[in-house]
Short mmCIF file of C-alpha atoms in Angstrom, two decimals:
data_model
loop_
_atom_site.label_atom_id
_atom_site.label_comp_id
_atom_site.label_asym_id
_atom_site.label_seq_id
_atom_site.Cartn_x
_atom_site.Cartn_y
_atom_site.Cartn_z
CA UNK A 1181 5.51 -13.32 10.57
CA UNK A 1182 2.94 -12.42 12.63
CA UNK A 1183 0.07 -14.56 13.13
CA UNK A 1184 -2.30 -12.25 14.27
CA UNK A 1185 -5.17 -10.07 12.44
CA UNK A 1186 -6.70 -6.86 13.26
CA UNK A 1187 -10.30 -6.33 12.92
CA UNK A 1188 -10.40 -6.01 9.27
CA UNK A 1189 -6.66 -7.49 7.63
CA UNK A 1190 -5.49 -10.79 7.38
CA UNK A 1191 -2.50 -11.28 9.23
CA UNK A 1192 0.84 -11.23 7.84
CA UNK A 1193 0.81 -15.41 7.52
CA UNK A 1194 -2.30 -15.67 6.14
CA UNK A 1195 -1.35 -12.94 3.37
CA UNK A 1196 2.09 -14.61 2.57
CA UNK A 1197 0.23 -18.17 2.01
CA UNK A 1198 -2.22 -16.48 -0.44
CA UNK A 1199 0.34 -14.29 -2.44
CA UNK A 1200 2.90 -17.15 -2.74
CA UNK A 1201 -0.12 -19.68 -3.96
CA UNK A 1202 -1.28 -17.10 -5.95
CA UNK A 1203 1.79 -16.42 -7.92
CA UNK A 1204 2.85 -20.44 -8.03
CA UNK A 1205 -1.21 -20.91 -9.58
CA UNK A 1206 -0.94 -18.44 -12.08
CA UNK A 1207 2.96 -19.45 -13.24
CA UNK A 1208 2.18 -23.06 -12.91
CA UNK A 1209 -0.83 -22.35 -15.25
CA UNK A 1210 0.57 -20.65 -17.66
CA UNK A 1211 3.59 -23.09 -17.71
CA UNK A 1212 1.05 -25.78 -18.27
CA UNK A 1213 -1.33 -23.67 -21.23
CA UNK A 1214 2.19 -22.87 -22.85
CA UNK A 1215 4.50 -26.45 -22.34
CA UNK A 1216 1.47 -28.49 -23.92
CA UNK A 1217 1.64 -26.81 -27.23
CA UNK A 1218 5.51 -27.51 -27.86
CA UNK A 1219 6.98 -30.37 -30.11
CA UNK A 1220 9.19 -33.01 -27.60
CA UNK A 1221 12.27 -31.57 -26.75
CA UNK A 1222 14.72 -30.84 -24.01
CA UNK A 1223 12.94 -27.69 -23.54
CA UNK A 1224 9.44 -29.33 -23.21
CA UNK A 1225 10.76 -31.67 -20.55
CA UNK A 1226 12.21 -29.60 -18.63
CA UNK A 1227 8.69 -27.26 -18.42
CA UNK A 1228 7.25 -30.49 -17.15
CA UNK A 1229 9.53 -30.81 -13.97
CA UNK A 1230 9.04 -27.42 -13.63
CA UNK A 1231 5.24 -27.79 -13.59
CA UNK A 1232 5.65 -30.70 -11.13
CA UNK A 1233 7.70 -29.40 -8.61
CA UNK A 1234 5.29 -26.27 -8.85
CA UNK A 1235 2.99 -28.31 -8.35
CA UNK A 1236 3.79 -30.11 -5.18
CA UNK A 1237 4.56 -26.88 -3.96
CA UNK A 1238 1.12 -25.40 -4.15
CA UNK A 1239 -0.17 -29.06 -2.79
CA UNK A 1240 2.30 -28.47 0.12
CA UNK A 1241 1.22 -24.31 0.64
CA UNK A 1242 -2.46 -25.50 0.00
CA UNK A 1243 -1.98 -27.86 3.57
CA UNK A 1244 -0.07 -25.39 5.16
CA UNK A 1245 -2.75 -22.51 4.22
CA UNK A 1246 -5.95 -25.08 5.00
CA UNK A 1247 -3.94 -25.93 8.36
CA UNK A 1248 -3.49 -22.31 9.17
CA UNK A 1249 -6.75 -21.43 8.06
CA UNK A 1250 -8.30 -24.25 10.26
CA UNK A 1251 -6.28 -23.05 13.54
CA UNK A 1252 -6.62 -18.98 12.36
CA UNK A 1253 -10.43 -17.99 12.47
CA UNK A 1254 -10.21 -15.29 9.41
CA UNK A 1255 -11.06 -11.36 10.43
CA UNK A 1256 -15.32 -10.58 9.39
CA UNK A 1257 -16.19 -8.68 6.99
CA UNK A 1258 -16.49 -4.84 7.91
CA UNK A 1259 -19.77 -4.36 8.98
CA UNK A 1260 -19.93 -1.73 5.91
CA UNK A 1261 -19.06 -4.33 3.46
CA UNK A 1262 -20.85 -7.03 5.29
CA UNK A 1263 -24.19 -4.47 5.36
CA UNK A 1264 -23.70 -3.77 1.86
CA UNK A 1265 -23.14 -6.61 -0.30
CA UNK A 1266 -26.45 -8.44 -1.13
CA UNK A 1267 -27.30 -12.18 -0.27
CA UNK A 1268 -26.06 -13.42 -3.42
CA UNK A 1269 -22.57 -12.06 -3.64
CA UNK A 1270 -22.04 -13.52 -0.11
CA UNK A 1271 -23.25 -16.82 -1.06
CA UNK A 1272 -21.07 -16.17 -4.23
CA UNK A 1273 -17.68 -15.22 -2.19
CA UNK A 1274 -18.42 -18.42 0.16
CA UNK A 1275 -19.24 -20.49 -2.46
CA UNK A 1276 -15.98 -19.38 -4.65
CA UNK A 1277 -13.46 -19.51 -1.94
CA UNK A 1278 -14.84 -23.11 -0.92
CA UNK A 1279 -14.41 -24.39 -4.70
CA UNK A 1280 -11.35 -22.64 -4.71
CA UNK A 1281 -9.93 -24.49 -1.45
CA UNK A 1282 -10.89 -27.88 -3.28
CA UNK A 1283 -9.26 -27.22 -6.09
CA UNK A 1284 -6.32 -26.18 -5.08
CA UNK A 1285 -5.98 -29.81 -3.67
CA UNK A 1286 -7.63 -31.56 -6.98
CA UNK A 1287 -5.14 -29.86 -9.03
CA UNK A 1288 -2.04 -31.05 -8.36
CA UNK A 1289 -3.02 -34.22 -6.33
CA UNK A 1290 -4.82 -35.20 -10.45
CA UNK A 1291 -1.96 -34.06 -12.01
CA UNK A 1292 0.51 -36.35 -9.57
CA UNK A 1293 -1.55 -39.05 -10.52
CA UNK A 1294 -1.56 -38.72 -14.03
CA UNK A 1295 2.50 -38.27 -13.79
CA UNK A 1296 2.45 -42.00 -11.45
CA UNK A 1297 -0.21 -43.78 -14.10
CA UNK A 1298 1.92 -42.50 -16.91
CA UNK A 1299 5.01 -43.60 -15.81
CA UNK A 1300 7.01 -40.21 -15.18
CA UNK A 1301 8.09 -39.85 -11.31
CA UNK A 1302 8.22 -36.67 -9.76
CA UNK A 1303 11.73 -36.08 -8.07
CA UNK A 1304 10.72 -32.82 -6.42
CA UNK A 1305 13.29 -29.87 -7.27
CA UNK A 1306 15.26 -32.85 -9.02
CA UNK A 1307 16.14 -33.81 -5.58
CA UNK A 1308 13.38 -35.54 -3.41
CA UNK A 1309 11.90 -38.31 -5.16
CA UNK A 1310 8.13 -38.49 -4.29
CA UNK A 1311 6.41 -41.75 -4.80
CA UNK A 1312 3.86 -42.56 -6.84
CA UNK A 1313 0.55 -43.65 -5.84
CA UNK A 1314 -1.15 -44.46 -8.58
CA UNK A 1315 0.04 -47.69 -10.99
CA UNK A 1316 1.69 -47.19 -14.15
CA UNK A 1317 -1.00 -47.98 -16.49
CA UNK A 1318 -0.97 -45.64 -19.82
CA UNK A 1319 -4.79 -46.00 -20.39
CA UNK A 1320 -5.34 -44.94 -16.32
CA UNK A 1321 -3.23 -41.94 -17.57
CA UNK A 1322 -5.20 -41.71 -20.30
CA UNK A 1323 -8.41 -41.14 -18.44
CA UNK A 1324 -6.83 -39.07 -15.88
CA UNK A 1325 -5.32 -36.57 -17.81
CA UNK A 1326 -8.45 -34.52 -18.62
CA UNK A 1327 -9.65 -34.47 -14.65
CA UNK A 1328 -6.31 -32.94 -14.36
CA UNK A 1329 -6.90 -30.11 -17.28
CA UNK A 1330 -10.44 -29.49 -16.17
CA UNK A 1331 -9.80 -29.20 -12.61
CA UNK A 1332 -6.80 -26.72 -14.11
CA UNK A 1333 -9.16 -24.62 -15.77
CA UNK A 1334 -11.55 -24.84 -13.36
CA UNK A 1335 -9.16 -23.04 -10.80
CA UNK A 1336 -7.67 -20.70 -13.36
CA UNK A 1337 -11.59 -19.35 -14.16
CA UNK A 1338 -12.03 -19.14 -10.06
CA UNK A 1339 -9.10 -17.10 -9.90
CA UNK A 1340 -10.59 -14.61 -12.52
CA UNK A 1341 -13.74 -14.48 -10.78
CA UNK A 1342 -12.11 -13.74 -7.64
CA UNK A 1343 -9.84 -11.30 -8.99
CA UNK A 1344 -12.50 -9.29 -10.74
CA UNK A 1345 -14.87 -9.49 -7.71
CA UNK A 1346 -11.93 -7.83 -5.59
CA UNK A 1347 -11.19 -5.10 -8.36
CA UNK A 1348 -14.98 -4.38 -8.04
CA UNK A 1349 -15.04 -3.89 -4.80
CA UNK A 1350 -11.81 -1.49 -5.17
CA UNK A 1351 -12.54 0.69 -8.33
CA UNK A 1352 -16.04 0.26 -7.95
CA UNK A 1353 -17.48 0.25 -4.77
CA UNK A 1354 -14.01 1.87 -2.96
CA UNK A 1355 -14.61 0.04 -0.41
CA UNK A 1356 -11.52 -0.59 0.53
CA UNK A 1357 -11.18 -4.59 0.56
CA UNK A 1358 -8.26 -5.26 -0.86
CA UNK A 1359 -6.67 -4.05 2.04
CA UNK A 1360 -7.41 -7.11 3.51
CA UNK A 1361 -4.83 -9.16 1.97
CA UNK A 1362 -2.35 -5.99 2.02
CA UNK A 1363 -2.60 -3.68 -0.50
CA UNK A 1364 -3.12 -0.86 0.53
CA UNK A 1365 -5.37 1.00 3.67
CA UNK A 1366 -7.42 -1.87 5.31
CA UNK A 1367 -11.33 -1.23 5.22
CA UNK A 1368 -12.97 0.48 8.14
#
């Protein structure tokens, strides 16, 4: 892949990190909303490991995509866009992307440590067993538990917001900024 970005896109690293956290977000999400409301059963366990190991994934593209992010200065803004969009929806985009990049680390590292305080290991992909780093202590888990759904929800409203704000700037102000990430024509 190439690491490099023309004025405007991402380059083709950068938009494979975001795509492949953005689909393992939204799956492990709804795995989570939709494994929560089923009675104890083989099923309902297995939907757990499956929300773990998505889970250390996204913890493990999250580092990759800070790292790359960290070491890849990101293309600016057209200067059309840039000119364009008032003080507030800049301090908005900033402001969401930052919250964003937290959470994607709050997330899963919450939802490991509920998994260690309750007493459930993760064995990533049922094969690497990760170790826990929080006690087993049930009440810990307890109090844990809702940091983890919050922080869940939290994400999962950011990723609306984002979403929307990028189908505004494509249906509505056709400016072109989705092409960015790669869909479609990049802006001028």
């Amino acid at each position: 892949m190439s690491s490099t970005s023309s004025s405007s896109r991402y380059g083709a690293t950068a938009i494979a990190l975001h795509w492949l956290l953005a689909v393992g977000i939204v799956g492990a999400f709804g795995v989570g909303v939709y494994m929560t409301g089923l009675p104890f059963s083989p099923a309902r366990l297995k939907l757990y490991n499956w929300h773990k190991w998505a889970g250390v994934t996204i913890l493990a593209l999250s580092a990759a995509r800070l790292l790359w992010r960290l070491a890849n200065r990101p293309p600016a803004l057209p200067a059309s866009i840039d000119k364009a969009m008032p003080g507030w929806q800049r301090s908005a985009f900033h402001g969401t992307h930052h919250l964003m990049y937290l959470l994607f680390f709050a997330v899963p590292l919450t939802g490991w440590a509920y998994s260690s305080a309750a007493g459930f290991p993760i064995v990533w992909f049922g094969v690497l067993p990760l170790p826990d780093f929080m006690p087993v202590d049930k009440a810990l888990a307890e109090s844990i538990k809702p940091l983890h759904e919050l922080s869940a929800f939290g994400l999962a409203g950011l990723v609306v917001l984002h979403v929307a704000a990028a189908l505004k700037h494509q249906f509505i102000d056709r400016d072109r900024l989705l092409g960015r990430m790669g869909l479609g024509p990049a802006p001028r």
